[in-house]
Amino acid sequence: MWVNPEEVLLASALWMTERANPYFILQKRKGHGDGGGGLAGLLVGTLDVVLDSSARVAPYRILYQTPDSLVYWTIAHGSSRREITEHWEWLEHNLLQTLSIFENENDITTFVKGKIQGIIAEYNKNHDIKEDDDTDKFKEAIAKFRKLFGMPEEEKLVNYYSCSYWKGKVPRQGWLYLSINHLCFYSYLLGKEAKLVVRWADITQLEKNATLLLPDMVRVSTRCSEHVFSVFLNVNETFKLMEQLANIAMRQLLDNKGFEQDRSLPKLKKKSPKKVSALKRDLDARAKSERYRALFRLPKDEKLDGHTDCTLWTPFNKMHILGQMFVSTNYICFTSKEETTCSLIIPLREVTIVEKADSSNVLPSPLSISTKNRMTFLFANLKDRDFLVQRISDFLQQTSSKIYFERDITGSLNSSDDEGSLLSCSPQRSSLGSEGESERQFNLNDNSVPTATQALMTMYRRRSPEEFNPKLAKEFLKEQAWKNHFAEYGQGVCMYRTEKTKELVLKGIPENMRGELWLLFSGAINEMATHPGYYEDLVEKSMGKYNLATEEIERDLHRSLPEHPAFQNEMGIAALRRVLTAYAFRNPNIGYCQAMNIVTSVLLLYAKEEEAFWLLVALCERMLPDYYNTRVVGALVDQGVFEELARVYVPQLYDCMQELGVISTISLSWFLTLFLSVMPFESAVVVVDCFFYEGIKLIFQLALSVLDANIHQLLNCKDDGEAMTVLGRYLDSVTNKDSTLPPIPHLHSLLTDDGEPHPEVDIFKLVRSSYEKFGFIRADVIEQMRFKQRLRVIQTIEDTTKRNVVRTIVTETAFSIDELEELYSLFKAEHLTSCYWGGTSNPMDRHDPSLPYLEQYRMDLEQFKGLFTVLFPWASGTHTDSLALRFFRLLDQNADALINFREFITGLGVLCHGDLTEKLKLLYKMHLLPGKSVCVCGNKPLCVYAWHVAGFNLPFGPICSRKQKCLPHLSFPPLVGYVEQLCVCFCCGLDLVFSLFLMAAVKKMHTPDYRTYLRLWNQETKSKPENMKDLPKLNQGQFIELCKTLYNMFSEDPNEQELYHATATVTSLLLEMGEVGKLFCSPSSREDDDDYDEEEEDRPVMHRRKQRRVHGDSFHSSTEETHAKLSITGSGGAADNNGTSSAMLISDDETKDDTSMSSYSVLSAGSHEMDDKLQCEDIAEDTVLVRNSGPLGGAGPHSGAGPHGAGGLPHSASIDKDWAITFEQFLASVLTEQALVQYFEKPVDIAARITNGKNVRKVGQAHVSVSDYEISLSG
């Protein structure tokens, strides 16, 4: 390719000149090509790899030089001799003579440079190549990466690093390439080449170690191997990037969320010297934004714009505190250098004024920010204050436009007071017009919904002054302390958060302030303020809707704090139902999980209904990520983290607890419910107080404290039951003596034994003890442990899924367990590959973790074709795709355009382990299916075919051979939102179950669960054990397709010649059987068939005349005609493919002679006019059909399609609808030919095919069917 001219000082160093003229030199890199250049070539090749030279990718180049100059310019390089030769010839023909005209060498140089740059610009314009952020050096690295590892363009390289890879005890210096989906390594050392490719999704452990010999070592482990890398220039940067990419892969395994590049990043300067890709910058920005959001509890979509060092004036102690200011699209935040000193969050929706104050020696570069609640924040020592002010102003303008946009959507505000409440620190939803309110079924401002305006606790608080006076006095003092704090540090989201705030939280939050402060500390207040009306809309949409989540919610409603009076009546239950259902509709990936009901019921006690909803959002999506999905992955991850912390901080207890298996049992219930299910209620809410302020760190501290407090008793336990009793009795004894609530019976205490009760433990002392003993555990350390455990947990889940799938179907197939596991890995890898590099269907449709194990991974047609080619023995030649399509339709039993692993193994098992009859039955059934539809109805003709149920309409289209009325377009409200794609077919006389299903849709009935109808209908249509005689007959068109398939299957077989002869004999025999069968057709069936005439009025007259002639001809003439039809149809061979097949006619006498195919005569289909009659009298009686796609003189005749080859039947030939054969006839005919019997009984080496499937690269497709890559060493 042409390159922008670059200066070269030493033209002959490490290069050999192959061609030269006065102005240009063509050179080849030493060591490249045949011979390798000896020792010098090996050294040069090694240097190229170690020094990251572009010569490894482009070993040819063209230099420009003026005769009297010593300076050379690179103007082109190429990866092959052919490419560089084309450039050389162009220069000789177009530039050489022109350059001789110039007299000044500088003019020549300027002209050549301009010409080359013009060629590059024209090429980019013609090929629509856009400029990107990647530097030229990084583009070279991308080219090397794709060439070395055979990766498609869709595989994006993130960065590459120089390092050593340890193969045994020998290090190999090379380059580590990190792409979005793969970790790759390449080394070339004195002729020995090493390549390694590992998929991120296969990594089970990733750790950074340090030893005496290897201070910077990264260990990468998969299920079957371990790889060690060392000698990094920057091991921390490399390891962080590896962690990020592995996390992305785990996220994809968990919920199919692939990586999408952020295109909104600012562009790099064009001459940036750093080799940083746009993807690397994107990932760095994501990592910073994640830390920023976690630190300040901000919404998940908040992006950090930048940060800078500064000081903040704190009026409460009259000091300038050193720290960092963070600016994002919607917030300005500050945190001090000392973590606990001070932090601050200022939403831009609260900001009124941003102004630059006057600088002074005491206060350089100050910036003043004022808010709506009349607080002013003074920052100073800002390095680039003008730029910062401009960025904040831009974001403020965007925030204002968002507010106006929301105002237009939700309705005009009644007054300026409403606007203030909407944007204040304690936001309320703006009031809608009365017309909008009256239209709603659910309205938060309606008096019939008390929970919308007050928390349940305020309605059910029963106070007895005589009994609780001292406690009420203490509660009053707490309230006063918080009010004084608000007066000094500010109130609401803009409050200064200091060590004093933490102290107040640890002393306990007053009952009537809990909801407000939970909203504030969790960050839920921000999401609630920016989404007015969102909760009401969700409740409105979810009312009356039913699905799996709503069923589970209904089942658990009355198990949610049943001991509390608020949930012993319909008001509390209804509020809980609304919040849980609204969240299930907001986040279908989570829907509903057990334990959510317990947490939500506590939230409703202290917060209004909408506030409780946003608190639940904060819990499920930010503070306890992945805790409440179908596999409680987040809780399992934190369970692993807790075990690791216990091993470090209570080592004397760890071994004992591991033997008893207690840690995994206790931690899950503790973490999922935040101790609410194991502690008395009034004590557990104190834990929730601290959790909302401190995060998950507090739960780990508290859990470690509970173990530490019971260490001696636990060491004496003999089994897990005794250990659970010790811990349960301890937690039951945790009391809150300051609580003003009446005592609520604790269900957990009812389950403990009648032994001596444990002495009371004060909850506040327990919390303080956890800070004193384990408060040094940092949040970033927990996140690091979470990453390590996440790899382990998700891979364990994947392994469990594989084992369950294999265990389920191992009794149904002849494959061994090991073979099934390998096949499952290939099946899953095909799904992952399509997620990486695109596919024809949505990955979310093909992978649903909530489904049963066998259904979790499914495959569409394009993916099936990939595995069909490498695993199925019938795949060969150009017919592979069409045969794969037929096979897929047969395996797709529920006709949803996806097949699961069981269906896949069923088909493959027949071909690999089935007997001759099973294989032929499968081949026969594959050709019973209509061309463009799937019917599971056996003998009955296909009546109606429903395809793509999407949105509101279910279109029905007729594909029937009899006069049937089509169903009109129907509206399917019960399916909307549940079914994206459904393919169903049924026959004349609708099944009762499916009829009911249609009626429910037409009448717009709210069905409890649409899956029930589908399940019942599926059971109705499930195929019963098949008898050979039950198989439908094969009509003439289907028989022709079957013959084409047979001819194509043998195109690459060693016994191709014999198989063609045998197929020709069988075809002739079956044709005669079909004609004989016509003579015994009942007259009544013919009368029925005459009903087609009305439908066929639009067809050419000749077609109808042809059909009548067939009925009246003799058996001899009819046989000849069928032969002719088959030959004409077959003249296209695999017409559905490339039209490269041919059909031939050969006499029976010739089939007995094993001579070369040159003795065969070719039937030319010729041209057919509309008024011509098919001439078949010239074809002898003993003529049969033979097909081959090989070259002349090979195993078959010429490859060539007739004029109708690509289009199926010519218009002058029509299908004889009376002609048919049975499966018994097909089987008996095949059994007469030993060559065919041997072909179908030939054993299949599935192990070799699996190995091939794991290592194959499919050329020309952005597609790799590999599950576990292995290192390949050559030399």
Tab-separated table of C-alpha atoms in Angstrom, residues 605-806:
chain	number	residue	atom	x	y	z
A	605	LEU	CA	-41.894	1.324	56.480
A	606	TYR	CA	-39.627	4.366	56.491
A	607	ALA	CA	-40.073	5.918	53.020
A	608	LYS	CA	-42.939	6.942	50.819
A	609	GLU	CA	-43.875	4.594	48.029
A	610	GLU	CA	-41.985	6.356	45.224
A	611	GLU	CA	-38.972	6.875	47.490
A	612	ALA	CA	-38.976	3.175	48.365
A	613	PHE	CA	-38.948	2.348	44.648
A	614	TRP	CA	-35.869	4.485	43.982
A	615	LEU	CA	-34.138	3.073	47.071
A	616	LEU	CA	-34.761	-0.393	45.651
A	617	VAL	CA	-33.272	0.741	42.328
A	618	ALA	CA	-30.162	2.013	44.123
A	619	LEU	CA	-29.823	-1.266	46.025
A	620	CYS	CA	-30.289	-3.645	43.104
A	621	GLU	CA	-28.385	-1.732	40.433
A	622	ARG	CA	-25.587	0.088	42.248
A	623	MET	CA	-25.003	-0.837	45.892
A	624	LEU	CA	-25.583	-4.598	45.578
A	625	PRO	CA	-24.807	-5.272	41.903
A	626	ASP	CA	-26.022	-8.621	40.499
A	627	TYR	CA	-27.346	-9.687	43.935
A	628	TYR	CA	-30.908	-10.196	42.836
A	629	ASN	CA	-30.595	-11.750	39.385
A	630	THR	CA	-31.738	-15.306	38.710
A	631	ARG	CA	-28.432	-16.817	39.838
A	632	VAL	CA	-27.657	-14.355	42.701
A	633	VAL	CA	-24.186	-13.949	41.219
A	634	GLY	CA	-23.387	-10.819	43.236
A	635	ALA	CA	-24.183	-12.541	46.538
A	636	LEU	CA	-22.077	-15.561	45.550
A	637	VAL	CA	-19.203	-13.225	44.617
A	638	ASP	CA	-19.381	-11.451	47.977
A	639	GLN	CA	-19.629	-14.814	49.694
A	640	GLY	CA	-16.249	-15.644	48.126
A	641	VAL	CA	-14.883	-12.264	49.202
A	642	PHE	CA	-16.099	-12.916	52.759
A	643	GLU	CA	-14.358	-16.301	52.829
A	644	GLU	CA	-11.141	-14.634	51.655
A	645	LEU	CA	-11.455	-11.907	54.314
A	646	ALA	CA	-12.142	-14.541	56.974
A	647	ARG	CA	-9.014	-16.430	55.927
A	648	VAL	CA	-6.929	-13.252	56.337
A	649	TYR	CA	-8.471	-11.705	59.470
A	650	VAL	CA	-9.750	-14.688	61.483
A	651	PRO	CA	-7.313	-17.409	60.326
A	652	GLN	CA	-7.684	-19.560	63.444
A	653	LEU	CA	-11.399	-19.907	62.707
A	654	TYR	CA	-11.245	-20.167	58.922
A	655	ASP	CA	-10.106	-23.801	58.616
A	656	CYS	CA	-12.719	-24.964	61.109
A	657	MET	CA	-15.516	-23.078	59.330
A	658	GLN	CA	-14.456	-24.430	55.936
A	659	GLU	CA	-14.613	-27.989	57.223
A	660	LEU	CA	-18.083	-27.398	58.600
A	661	GLY	CA	-19.151	-25.558	55.416
A	662	VAL	CA	-20.783	-22.812	57.459
A	663	ILE	CA	-19.410	-19.675	55.819
A	664	SER	CA	-21.152	-20.299	52.511
A	665	THR	CA	-24.420	-21.063	54.306
A	666	ILE	CA	-24.569	-18.063	56.597
A	667	SER	CA	-23.158	-15.390	54.344
A	668	LEU	CA	-25.780	-15.745	51.611
A	669	SER	CA	-28.710	-15.006	53.921
A	670	TRP	CA	-26.808	-12.268	55.755
A	671	PHE	CA	-25.853	-10.404	52.589
A	672	LEU	CA	-29.047	-10.857	50.552
A	673	THR	CA	-31.276	-9.391	53.280
A	674	LEU	CA	-28.735	-7.063	54.958
A	675	PHE	CA	-29.201	-9.027	58.233
A	676	LEU	CA	-32.935	-8.233	58.199
A	677	SER	CA	-33.877	-11.920	58.199
A	678	VAL	CA	-31.492	-12.985	60.987
A	679	MET	CA	-31.633	-10.100	63.481
A	680	PRO	CA	-34.496	-8.568	65.433
A	681	PHE	CA	-36.110	-5.887	63.295
A	682	GLU	CA	-35.263	-2.859	65.476
A	683	SER	CA	-31.558	-3.893	65.440
A	684	ALA	CA	-31.404	-4.764	61.743
A	685	VAL	CA	-32.593	-1.308	60.658
A	686	VAL	CA	-29.520	0.169	62.374
A	687	VAL	CA	-27.424	-2.068	60.096
A	688	VAL	CA	-29.377	-0.704	57.122
A	689	ASP	CA	-28.649	2.861	58.332
A	690	CYS	CA	-24.912	2.214	58.308
A	691	PHE	CA	-25.086	0.278	55.034
A	692	PHE	CA	-26.643	3.187	53.136
A	693	TYR	CA	-23.887	5.472	54.442
A	694	GLU	CA	-20.892	3.145	54.197
A	695	GLY	CA	-21.828	0.611	51.533
A	696	ILE	CA	-21.032	-3.101	51.376
A	697	LYS	CA	-17.879	-2.528	53.438
A	698	LEU	CA	-20.076	-2.309	56.574
A	699	ILE	CA	-21.708	-5.704	55.913
A	700	PHE	CA	-18.306	-7.399	55.624
A	701	GLN	CA	-17.091	-5.696	58.815
A	702	LEU	CA	-20.173	-6.722	60.745
A	703	ALA	CA	-20.056	-10.326	59.507
A	704	LEU	CA	-16.399	-10.625	60.539
A	705	SER	CA	-17.246	-9.157	63.962
A	706	VAL	CA	-20.002	-11.748	64.503
A	707	LEU	CA	-17.537	-14.560	63.721
A	708	ASP	CA	-14.871	-12.989	65.914
A	709	ALA	CA	-17.286	-12.622	68.848
A	710	ASN	CA	-18.169	-16.337	68.676
A	711	ILE	CA	-14.746	-17.716	67.842
A	712	HIS	CA	-14.378	-19.989	70.889
A	713	GLN	CA	-17.857	-21.489	70.649
A	714	LEU	CA	-17.460	-22.109	66.914
A	715	LEU	CA	-14.109	-23.869	67.385
A	716	ASN	CA	-15.825	-26.360	69.683
A	717	CYS	CA	-18.648	-27.135	67.241
A	718	LYS	CA	-18.748	-30.651	65.817
A	719	ASP	CA	-21.070	-30.097	62.850
A	720	ASP	CA	-22.634	-27.341	60.795
A	721	GLY	CA	-25.951	-27.556	62.633
A	722	GLU	CA	-24.311	-26.771	65.948
A	723	ALA	CA	-22.382	-23.859	64.402
A	724	MET	CA	-25.568	-22.453	62.871
A	725	THR	CA	-27.292	-22.680	66.259
A	726	VAL	CA	-24.462	-20.750	67.948
A	727	LEU	CA	-24.591	-17.957	65.354
A	728	GLY	CA	-28.395	-17.879	65.265
A	729	ARG	CA	-28.656	-17.555	69.061
A	730	TYR	CA	-26.067	-14.768	69.022
A	731	LEU	CA	-27.850	-12.765	66.329
A	732	ASP	CA	-31.203	-13.203	68.055
A	733	SER	CA	-29.721	-11.602	71.151
A	734	VAL	CA	-28.674	-8.401	69.313
A	735	THR	CA	-30.907	-5.671	70.716
A	736	ASN	CA	-31.570	-1.989	70.152
A	737	LYS	CA	-32.387	-0.485	73.554
A	738	ASP	CA	-32.919	2.956	72.023
A	739	SER	CA	-35.762	1.825	69.759
A	740	THR	CA	-39.095	3.508	70.362
A	741	LEU	CA	-40.925	0.772	68.429
A	742	PRO	CA	-43.054	-1.821	70.199
A	743	PRO	CA	-41.309	-5.210	70.285
A	744	ILE	CA	-41.897	-7.203	67.103
A	745	PRO	CA	-41.590	-11.001	67.331
A	746	HIS	CA	-38.624	-12.255	65.346
A	747	LEU	CA	-39.418	-15.353	63.275
A	748	HIS	CA	-35.806	-16.543	63.244
A	749	SER	CA	-35.790	-16.779	67.038
A	750	LEU	CA	-38.764	-19.156	66.926
A	751	LEU	CA	-36.683	-21.660	64.979
A	752	THR	CA	-33.810	-21.856	67.472
A	753	ASP	CA	-33.636	-24.471	70.179
A	754	ASP	CA	-34.833	-24.082	73.743
A	755	GLY	CA	-31.316	-23.822	75.155
A	756	GLU	CA	-30.087	-21.090	77.420
A	757	PRO	CA	-30.506	-17.687	75.677
A	758	HIS	CA	-27.427	-15.757	74.737
A	759	PRO	CA	-26.682	-12.582	76.757
A	760	GLU	CA	-27.972	-9.454	75.077
A	761	VAL	CA	-25.656	-7.715	72.625
A	762	ASP	CA	-26.133	-4.009	71.952
A	763	ILE	CA	-26.306	-3.306	68.218
A	764	PHE	CA	-24.472	0.029	68.519
A	765	LYS	CA	-21.610	-1.608	70.411
A	766	LEU	CA	-21.450	-4.377	67.807
A	767	VAL	CA	-21.249	-1.837	64.970
A	768	ARG	CA	-18.550	0.193	66.754
A	769	SER	CA	-16.632	-2.980	67.466
A	770	SER	CA	-16.700	-3.827	63.756
A	771	TYR	CA	-15.152	-0.429	62.951
A	772	GLU	CA	-12.486	-0.794	65.614
A	773	LYS	CA	-11.420	-4.305	64.568
A	774	PHE	CA	-12.034	-4.313	60.814
A	775	GLY	CA	-12.638	-0.683	59.833
A	776	PHE	CA	-9.325	-0.575	57.945
A	777	ILE	CA	-10.748	-2.753	55.126
A	778	ARG	CA	-10.870	-0.454	52.114
A	779	ALA	CA	-13.574	-0.354	49.451
A	780	ASP	CA	-11.026	-0.579	46.613
A	781	VAL	CA	-9.557	-3.756	48.157
A	782	ILE	CA	-13.045	-5.258	48.247
A	783	GLU	CA	-13.537	-4.375	44.570
A	784	GLN	CA	-10.249	-6.081	43.709
A	785	MET	CA	-11.367	-9.214	45.566
A	786	ARG	CA	-14.749	-9.045	43.869
A	787	PHE	CA	-13.105	-9.208	40.449
A	788	LYS	CA	-11.153	-12.312	41.378
A	789	GLN	CA	-14.225	-14.014	42.811
A	790	ARG	CA	-16.436	-12.961	39.894
A	791	LEU	CA	-14.218	-14.900	37.487
A	792	ARG	CA	-14.460	-17.963	39.688
A	793	VAL	CA	-18.216	-17.737	40.323
A	794	ILE	CA	-19.285	-17.159	36.723
A	795	GLN	CA	-17.011	-19.889	35.379
A	796	THR	CA	-18.310	-22.243	38.073
A	797	ILE	CA	-21.876	-21.444	37.005
A	798	GLU	CA	-20.948	-22.115	33.382
A	799	ASP	CA	-19.346	-25.443	34.337
A	800	THR	CA	-22.408	-26.383	36.391
A	801	THR	CA	-24.663	-25.579	33.456
A	802	LYS	CA	-22.534	-27.752	31.181
A	803	ARG	CA	-22.582	-30.664	33.625
A	804	ASN	CA	-26.348	-30.428	34.060
A	805	VAL	CA	-26.935	-30.317	30.321
A	806	VAL	CA	-24.679	-33.312	29.738
